[in-house]
mmCIF file of C-alpha atoms in Angstrom:
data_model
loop_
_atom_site.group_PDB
_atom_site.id
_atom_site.type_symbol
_atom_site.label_atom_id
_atom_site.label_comp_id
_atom_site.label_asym_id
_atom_site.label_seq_id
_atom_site.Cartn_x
_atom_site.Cartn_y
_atom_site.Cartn_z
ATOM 1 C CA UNK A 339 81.662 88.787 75.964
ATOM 2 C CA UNK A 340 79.455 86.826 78.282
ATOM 3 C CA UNK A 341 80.863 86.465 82.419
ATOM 4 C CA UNK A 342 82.748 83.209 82.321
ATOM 5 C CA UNK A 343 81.045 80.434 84.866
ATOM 6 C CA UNK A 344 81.823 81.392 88.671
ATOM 7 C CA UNK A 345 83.610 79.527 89.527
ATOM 8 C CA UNK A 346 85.452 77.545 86.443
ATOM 9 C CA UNK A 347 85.434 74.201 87.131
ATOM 10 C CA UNK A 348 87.723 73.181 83.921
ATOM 11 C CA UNK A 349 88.764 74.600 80.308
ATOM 12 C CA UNK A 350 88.494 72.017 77.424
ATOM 13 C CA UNK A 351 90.739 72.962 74.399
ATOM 14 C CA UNK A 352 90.223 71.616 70.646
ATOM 15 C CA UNK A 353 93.472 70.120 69.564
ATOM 16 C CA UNK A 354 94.572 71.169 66.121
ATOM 17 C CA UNK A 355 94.569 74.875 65.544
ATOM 18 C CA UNK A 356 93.770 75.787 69.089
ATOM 19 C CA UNK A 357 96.051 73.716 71.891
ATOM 20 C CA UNK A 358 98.634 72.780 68.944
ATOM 21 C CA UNK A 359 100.116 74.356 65.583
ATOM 22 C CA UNK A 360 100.253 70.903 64.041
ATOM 23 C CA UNK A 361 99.866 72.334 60.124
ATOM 24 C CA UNK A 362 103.091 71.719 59.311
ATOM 25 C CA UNK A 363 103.783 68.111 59.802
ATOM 26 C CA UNK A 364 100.116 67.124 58.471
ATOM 27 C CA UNK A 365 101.598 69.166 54.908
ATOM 28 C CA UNK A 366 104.316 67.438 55.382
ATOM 29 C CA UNK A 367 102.408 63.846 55.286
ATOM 30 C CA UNK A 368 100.309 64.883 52.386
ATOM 31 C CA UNK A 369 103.367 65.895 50.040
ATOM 32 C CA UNK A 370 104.279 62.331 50.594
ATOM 33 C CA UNK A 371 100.541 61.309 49.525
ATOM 34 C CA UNK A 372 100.626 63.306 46.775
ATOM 35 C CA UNK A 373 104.034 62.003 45.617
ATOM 36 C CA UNK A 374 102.689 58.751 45.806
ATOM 37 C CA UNK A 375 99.885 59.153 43.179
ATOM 38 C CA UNK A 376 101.727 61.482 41.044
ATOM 39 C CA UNK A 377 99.414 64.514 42.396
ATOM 40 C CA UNK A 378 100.273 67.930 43.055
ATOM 41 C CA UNK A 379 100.797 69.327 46.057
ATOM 42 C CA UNK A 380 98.674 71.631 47.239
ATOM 43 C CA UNK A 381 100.408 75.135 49.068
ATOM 44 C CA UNK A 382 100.719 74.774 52.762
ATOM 45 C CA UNK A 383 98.670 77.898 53.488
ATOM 46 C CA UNK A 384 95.919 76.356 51.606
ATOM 47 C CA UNK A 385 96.354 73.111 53.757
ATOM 48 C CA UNK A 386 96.496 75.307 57.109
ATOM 49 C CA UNK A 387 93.504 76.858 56.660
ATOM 50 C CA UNK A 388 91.340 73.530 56.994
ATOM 51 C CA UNK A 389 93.111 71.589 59.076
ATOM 52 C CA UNK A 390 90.683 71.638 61.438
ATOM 53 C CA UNK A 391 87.992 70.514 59.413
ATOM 54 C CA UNK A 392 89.805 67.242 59.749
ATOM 55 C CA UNK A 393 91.529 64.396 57.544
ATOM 56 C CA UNK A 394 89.094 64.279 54.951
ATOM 57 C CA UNK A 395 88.905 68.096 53.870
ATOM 58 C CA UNK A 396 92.612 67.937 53.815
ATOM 59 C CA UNK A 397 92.751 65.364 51.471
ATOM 60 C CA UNK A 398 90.342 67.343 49.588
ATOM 61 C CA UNK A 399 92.764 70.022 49.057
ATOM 62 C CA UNK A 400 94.627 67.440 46.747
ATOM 63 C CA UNK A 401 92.179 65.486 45.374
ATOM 64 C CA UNK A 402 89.381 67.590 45.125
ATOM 65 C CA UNK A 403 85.872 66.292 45.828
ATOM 66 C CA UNK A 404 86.528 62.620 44.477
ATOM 67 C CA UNK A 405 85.002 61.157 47.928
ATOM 68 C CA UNK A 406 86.315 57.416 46.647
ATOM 69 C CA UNK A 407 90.228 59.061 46.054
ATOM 70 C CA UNK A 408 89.439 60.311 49.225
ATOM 71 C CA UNK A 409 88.743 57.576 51.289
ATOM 72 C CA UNK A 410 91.595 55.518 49.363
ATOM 73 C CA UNK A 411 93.934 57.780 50.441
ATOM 74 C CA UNK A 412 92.743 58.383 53.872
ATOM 75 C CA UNK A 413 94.676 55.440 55.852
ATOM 76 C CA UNK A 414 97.642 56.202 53.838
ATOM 77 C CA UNK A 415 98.026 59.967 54.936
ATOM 78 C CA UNK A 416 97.350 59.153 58.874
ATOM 79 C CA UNK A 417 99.638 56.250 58.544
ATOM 80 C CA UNK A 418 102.265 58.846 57.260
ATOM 81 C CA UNK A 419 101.681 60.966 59.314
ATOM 82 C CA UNK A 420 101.825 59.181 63.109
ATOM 83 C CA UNK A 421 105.702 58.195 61.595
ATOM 84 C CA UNK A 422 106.273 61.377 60.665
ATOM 85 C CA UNK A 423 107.201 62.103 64.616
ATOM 86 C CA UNK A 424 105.516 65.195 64.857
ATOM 87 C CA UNK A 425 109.063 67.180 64.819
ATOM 88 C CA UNK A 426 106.883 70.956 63.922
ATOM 89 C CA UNK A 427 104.046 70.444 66.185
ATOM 90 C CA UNK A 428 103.955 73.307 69.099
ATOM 91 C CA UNK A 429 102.041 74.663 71.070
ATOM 92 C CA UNK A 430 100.901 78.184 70.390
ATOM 93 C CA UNK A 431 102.210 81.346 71.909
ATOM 94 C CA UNK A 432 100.566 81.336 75.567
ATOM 95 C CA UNK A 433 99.486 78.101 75.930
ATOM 96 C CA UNK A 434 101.917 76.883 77.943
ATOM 97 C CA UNK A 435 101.026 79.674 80.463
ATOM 98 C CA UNK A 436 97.357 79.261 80.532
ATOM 99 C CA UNK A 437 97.556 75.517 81.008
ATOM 100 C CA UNK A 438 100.312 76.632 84.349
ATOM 101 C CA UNK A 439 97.805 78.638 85.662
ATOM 102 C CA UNK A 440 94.697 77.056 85.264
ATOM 103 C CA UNK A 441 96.588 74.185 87.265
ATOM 104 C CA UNK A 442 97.408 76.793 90.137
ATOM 105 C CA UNK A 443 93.783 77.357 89.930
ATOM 106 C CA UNK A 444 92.963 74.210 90.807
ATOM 107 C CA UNK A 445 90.666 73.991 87.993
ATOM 108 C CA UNK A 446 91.118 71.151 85.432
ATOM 109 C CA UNK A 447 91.875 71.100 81.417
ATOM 110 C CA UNK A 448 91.646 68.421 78.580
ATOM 111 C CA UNK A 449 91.178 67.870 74.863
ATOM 112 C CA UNK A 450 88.508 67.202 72.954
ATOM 113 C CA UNK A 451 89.255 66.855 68.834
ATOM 114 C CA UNK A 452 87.647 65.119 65.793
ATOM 115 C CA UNK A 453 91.142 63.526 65.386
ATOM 116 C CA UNK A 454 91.444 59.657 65.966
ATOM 117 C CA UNK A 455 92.281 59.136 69.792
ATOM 118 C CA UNK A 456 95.458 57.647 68.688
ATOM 119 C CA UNK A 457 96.920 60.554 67.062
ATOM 120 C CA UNK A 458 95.594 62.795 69.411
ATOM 121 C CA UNK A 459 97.488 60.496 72.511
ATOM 122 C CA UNK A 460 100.639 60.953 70.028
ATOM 123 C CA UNK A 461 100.099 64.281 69.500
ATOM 124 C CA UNK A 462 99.573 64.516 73.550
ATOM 125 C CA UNK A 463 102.377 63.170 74.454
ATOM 126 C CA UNK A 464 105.193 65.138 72.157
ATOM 127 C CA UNK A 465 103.638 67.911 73.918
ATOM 128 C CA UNK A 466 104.621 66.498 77.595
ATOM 129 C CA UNK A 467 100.627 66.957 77.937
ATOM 130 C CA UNK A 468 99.636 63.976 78.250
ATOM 131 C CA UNK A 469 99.592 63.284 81.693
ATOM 132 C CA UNK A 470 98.827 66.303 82.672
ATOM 133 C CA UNK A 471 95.407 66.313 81.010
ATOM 134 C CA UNK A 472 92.060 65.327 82.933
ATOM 135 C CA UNK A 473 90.246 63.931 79.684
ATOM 136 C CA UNK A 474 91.696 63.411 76.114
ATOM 137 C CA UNK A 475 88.966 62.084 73.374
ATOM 138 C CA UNK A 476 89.112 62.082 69.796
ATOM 139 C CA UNK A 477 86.491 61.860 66.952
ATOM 140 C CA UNK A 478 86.627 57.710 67.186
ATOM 141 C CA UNK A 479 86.311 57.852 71.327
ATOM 142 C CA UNK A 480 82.513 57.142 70.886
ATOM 143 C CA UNK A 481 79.967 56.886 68.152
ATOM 144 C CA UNK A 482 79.551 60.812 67.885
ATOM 145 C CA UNK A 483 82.040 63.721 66.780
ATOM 146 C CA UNK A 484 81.734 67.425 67.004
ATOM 147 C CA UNK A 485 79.629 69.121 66.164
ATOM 148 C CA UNK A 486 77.474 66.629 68.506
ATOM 149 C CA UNK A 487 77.838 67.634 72.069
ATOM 150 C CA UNK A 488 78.238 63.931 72.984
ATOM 151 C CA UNK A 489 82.436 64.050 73.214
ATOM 152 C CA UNK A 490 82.517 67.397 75.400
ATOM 153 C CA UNK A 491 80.188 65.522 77.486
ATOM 154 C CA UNK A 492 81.810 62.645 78.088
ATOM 155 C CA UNK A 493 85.100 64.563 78.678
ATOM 156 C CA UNK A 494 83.228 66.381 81.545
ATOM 157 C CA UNK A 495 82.519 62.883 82.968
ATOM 158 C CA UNK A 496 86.655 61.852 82.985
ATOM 159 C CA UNK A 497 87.380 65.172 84.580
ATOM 160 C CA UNK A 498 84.082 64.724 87.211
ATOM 161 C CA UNK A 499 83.458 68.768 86.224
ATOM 162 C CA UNK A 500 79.668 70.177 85.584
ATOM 163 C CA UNK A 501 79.624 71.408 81.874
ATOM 164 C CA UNK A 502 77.376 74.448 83.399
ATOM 165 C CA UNK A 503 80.938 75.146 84.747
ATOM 166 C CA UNK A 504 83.339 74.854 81.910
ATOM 167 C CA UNK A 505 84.529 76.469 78.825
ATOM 168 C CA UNK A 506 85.416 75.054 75.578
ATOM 169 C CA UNK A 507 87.783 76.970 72.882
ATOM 170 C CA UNK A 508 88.065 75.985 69.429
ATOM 171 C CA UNK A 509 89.043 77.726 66.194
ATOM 172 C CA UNK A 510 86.053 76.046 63.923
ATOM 173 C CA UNK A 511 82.199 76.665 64.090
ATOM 174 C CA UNK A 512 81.955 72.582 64.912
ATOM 175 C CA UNK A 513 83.875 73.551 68.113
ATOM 176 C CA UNK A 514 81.458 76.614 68.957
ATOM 177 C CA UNK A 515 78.105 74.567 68.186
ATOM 178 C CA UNK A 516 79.189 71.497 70.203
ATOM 179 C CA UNK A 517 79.758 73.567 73.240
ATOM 180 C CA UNK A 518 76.852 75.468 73.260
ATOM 181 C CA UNK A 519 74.701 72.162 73.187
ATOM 182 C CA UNK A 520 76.888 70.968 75.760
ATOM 183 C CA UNK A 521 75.882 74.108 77.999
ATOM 184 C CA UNK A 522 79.789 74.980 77.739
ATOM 185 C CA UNK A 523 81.097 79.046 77.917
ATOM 186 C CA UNK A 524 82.401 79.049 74.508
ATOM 187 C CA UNK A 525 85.685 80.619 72.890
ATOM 188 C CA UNK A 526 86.657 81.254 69.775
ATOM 189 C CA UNK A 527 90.271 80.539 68.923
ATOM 190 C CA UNK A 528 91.329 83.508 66.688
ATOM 191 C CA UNK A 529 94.444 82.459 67.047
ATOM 192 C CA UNK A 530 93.767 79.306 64.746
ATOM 193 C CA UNK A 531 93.307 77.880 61.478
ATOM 194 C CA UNK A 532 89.428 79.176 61.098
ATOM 195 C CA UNK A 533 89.488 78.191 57.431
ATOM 196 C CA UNK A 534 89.122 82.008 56.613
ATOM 197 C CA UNK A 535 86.637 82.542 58.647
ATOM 198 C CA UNK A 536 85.514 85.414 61.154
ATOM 199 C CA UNK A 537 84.515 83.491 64.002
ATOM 200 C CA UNK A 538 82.296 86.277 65.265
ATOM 201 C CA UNK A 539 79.715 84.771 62.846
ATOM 202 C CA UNK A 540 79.522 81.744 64.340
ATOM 203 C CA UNK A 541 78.404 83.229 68.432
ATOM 204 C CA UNK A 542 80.518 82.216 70.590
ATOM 205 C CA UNK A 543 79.697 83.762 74.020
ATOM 206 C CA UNK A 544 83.869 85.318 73.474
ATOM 207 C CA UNK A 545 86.136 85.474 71.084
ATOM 208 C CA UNK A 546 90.094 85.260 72.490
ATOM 209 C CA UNK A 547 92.887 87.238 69.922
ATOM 210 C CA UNK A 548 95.798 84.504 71.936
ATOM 211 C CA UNK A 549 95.867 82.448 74.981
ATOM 212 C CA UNK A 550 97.163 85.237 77.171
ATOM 213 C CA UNK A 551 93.883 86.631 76.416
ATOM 214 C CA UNK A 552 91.816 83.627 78.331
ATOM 215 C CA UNK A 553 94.748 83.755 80.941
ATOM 216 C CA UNK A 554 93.741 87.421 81.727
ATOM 217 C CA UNK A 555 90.407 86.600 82.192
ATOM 218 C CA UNK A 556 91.072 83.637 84.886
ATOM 219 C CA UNK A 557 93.010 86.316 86.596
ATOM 220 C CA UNK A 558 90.223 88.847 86.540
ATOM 221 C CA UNK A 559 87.922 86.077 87.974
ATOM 222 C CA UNK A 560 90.646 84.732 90.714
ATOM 223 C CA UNK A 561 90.825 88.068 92.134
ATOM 224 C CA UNK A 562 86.748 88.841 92.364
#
């Protein structure tokens, strides 16, 4: 792996699959789709693989490549799912820790997703994150989405950080490709969804096995 910037200035964290193990409520809103239409519903470890990829490939899951059953369905499965209440989303295992210290770090932390901004705010605050982040966007913030550097940008200007000094950790190669054009550090989340993938392919400067793992490395920097 590549030194991380000296000194970190903030650590930006996609939101599904990386921050947040949201797979099972987002099933959960797509049975009801499918139920709907008379459709079968697709396994949930299918589904959990591309979550990340974002509303649309999830739909795709059910509906195949039928872009127009697609978009039909689209405002109907985020409209389920915002009232689902989110009662299965968690963090994952070390999270909760890393975000602790990288406060008693003084350095600062937000989200950046392709999710609307109003799921991700929902999604924020059944966490208890929400005021504790320094930037939350989502894929409708501004014009651009990952993989466009554009929303890691502009979630360096909320949290008044240099990019030159952050890092960014997803678990898709959209995550990995935005950061690097953003002149981020870049992590792999192998903790995540990844959509089968081995993220080594897509060249991140590291790749993280858990949270604990970037945790470790904030304490090897603290104590240069």
């Amino acid at each position: 792996m590549k030194p991380l910037p000296q000194p970190l200035a903030a650590v930006f964290f996609d939101l599904d699959g990386t921050l947040a193990d949201s797979a099972r409520d987002i099933h959960t809103a797509l049975a009801e789709v499918c139920r709907e239409r008379g459709i079968a519903v697709p396994a949930f470890e299918h589904v959990r693989e591309v979550v990340s990829r974002g509303a649309r490939a999830i739909l795709r899951t059910a509906v195949g490549d039928n872009e127009g059953a697609v978009a039909a369905a689209l405002p109907r499965l985020l409209e389920i799912y915002a009232a689902t209440g989110m009662p299965n989303t968690h963090v994952f295992p070390g999270i909760d820790a890393l975000l602790e210290k990288l406060e008693s770090q003084g350095a600062r932390w937000g989200v950046v997703s392709n999710k609307n901004a109003e799921l991700v705010e929902l999604v924020m605050q059944k966490l208890g994150y929400a005021s504790r982040a320094a930037a939350m966007v989502g894929g409708d913030t501004l014009p651009q989405r990952k993989p466009d550097p554009a929303p890691l940008l502009h979630a360096c200007r909320l949290a008044d950080v240099d990019p030159t000094r952050c890092m960014y950790v997803g678990d898709d190669p959209r995550d990995i490709v935005a950061g690097r054009a953003a002149g981020m550090y870049t992590v792999a989340a192998a903790w995540g969804y990844l959509d089968g993938a081995d993220p080594a392919g897509w060249q991140p400067d590291a790749i993280a096995a858990g949270a604990d793992e970037i945790a470790g490395w904030l304490d090897h920097q603290h104590e240069r």
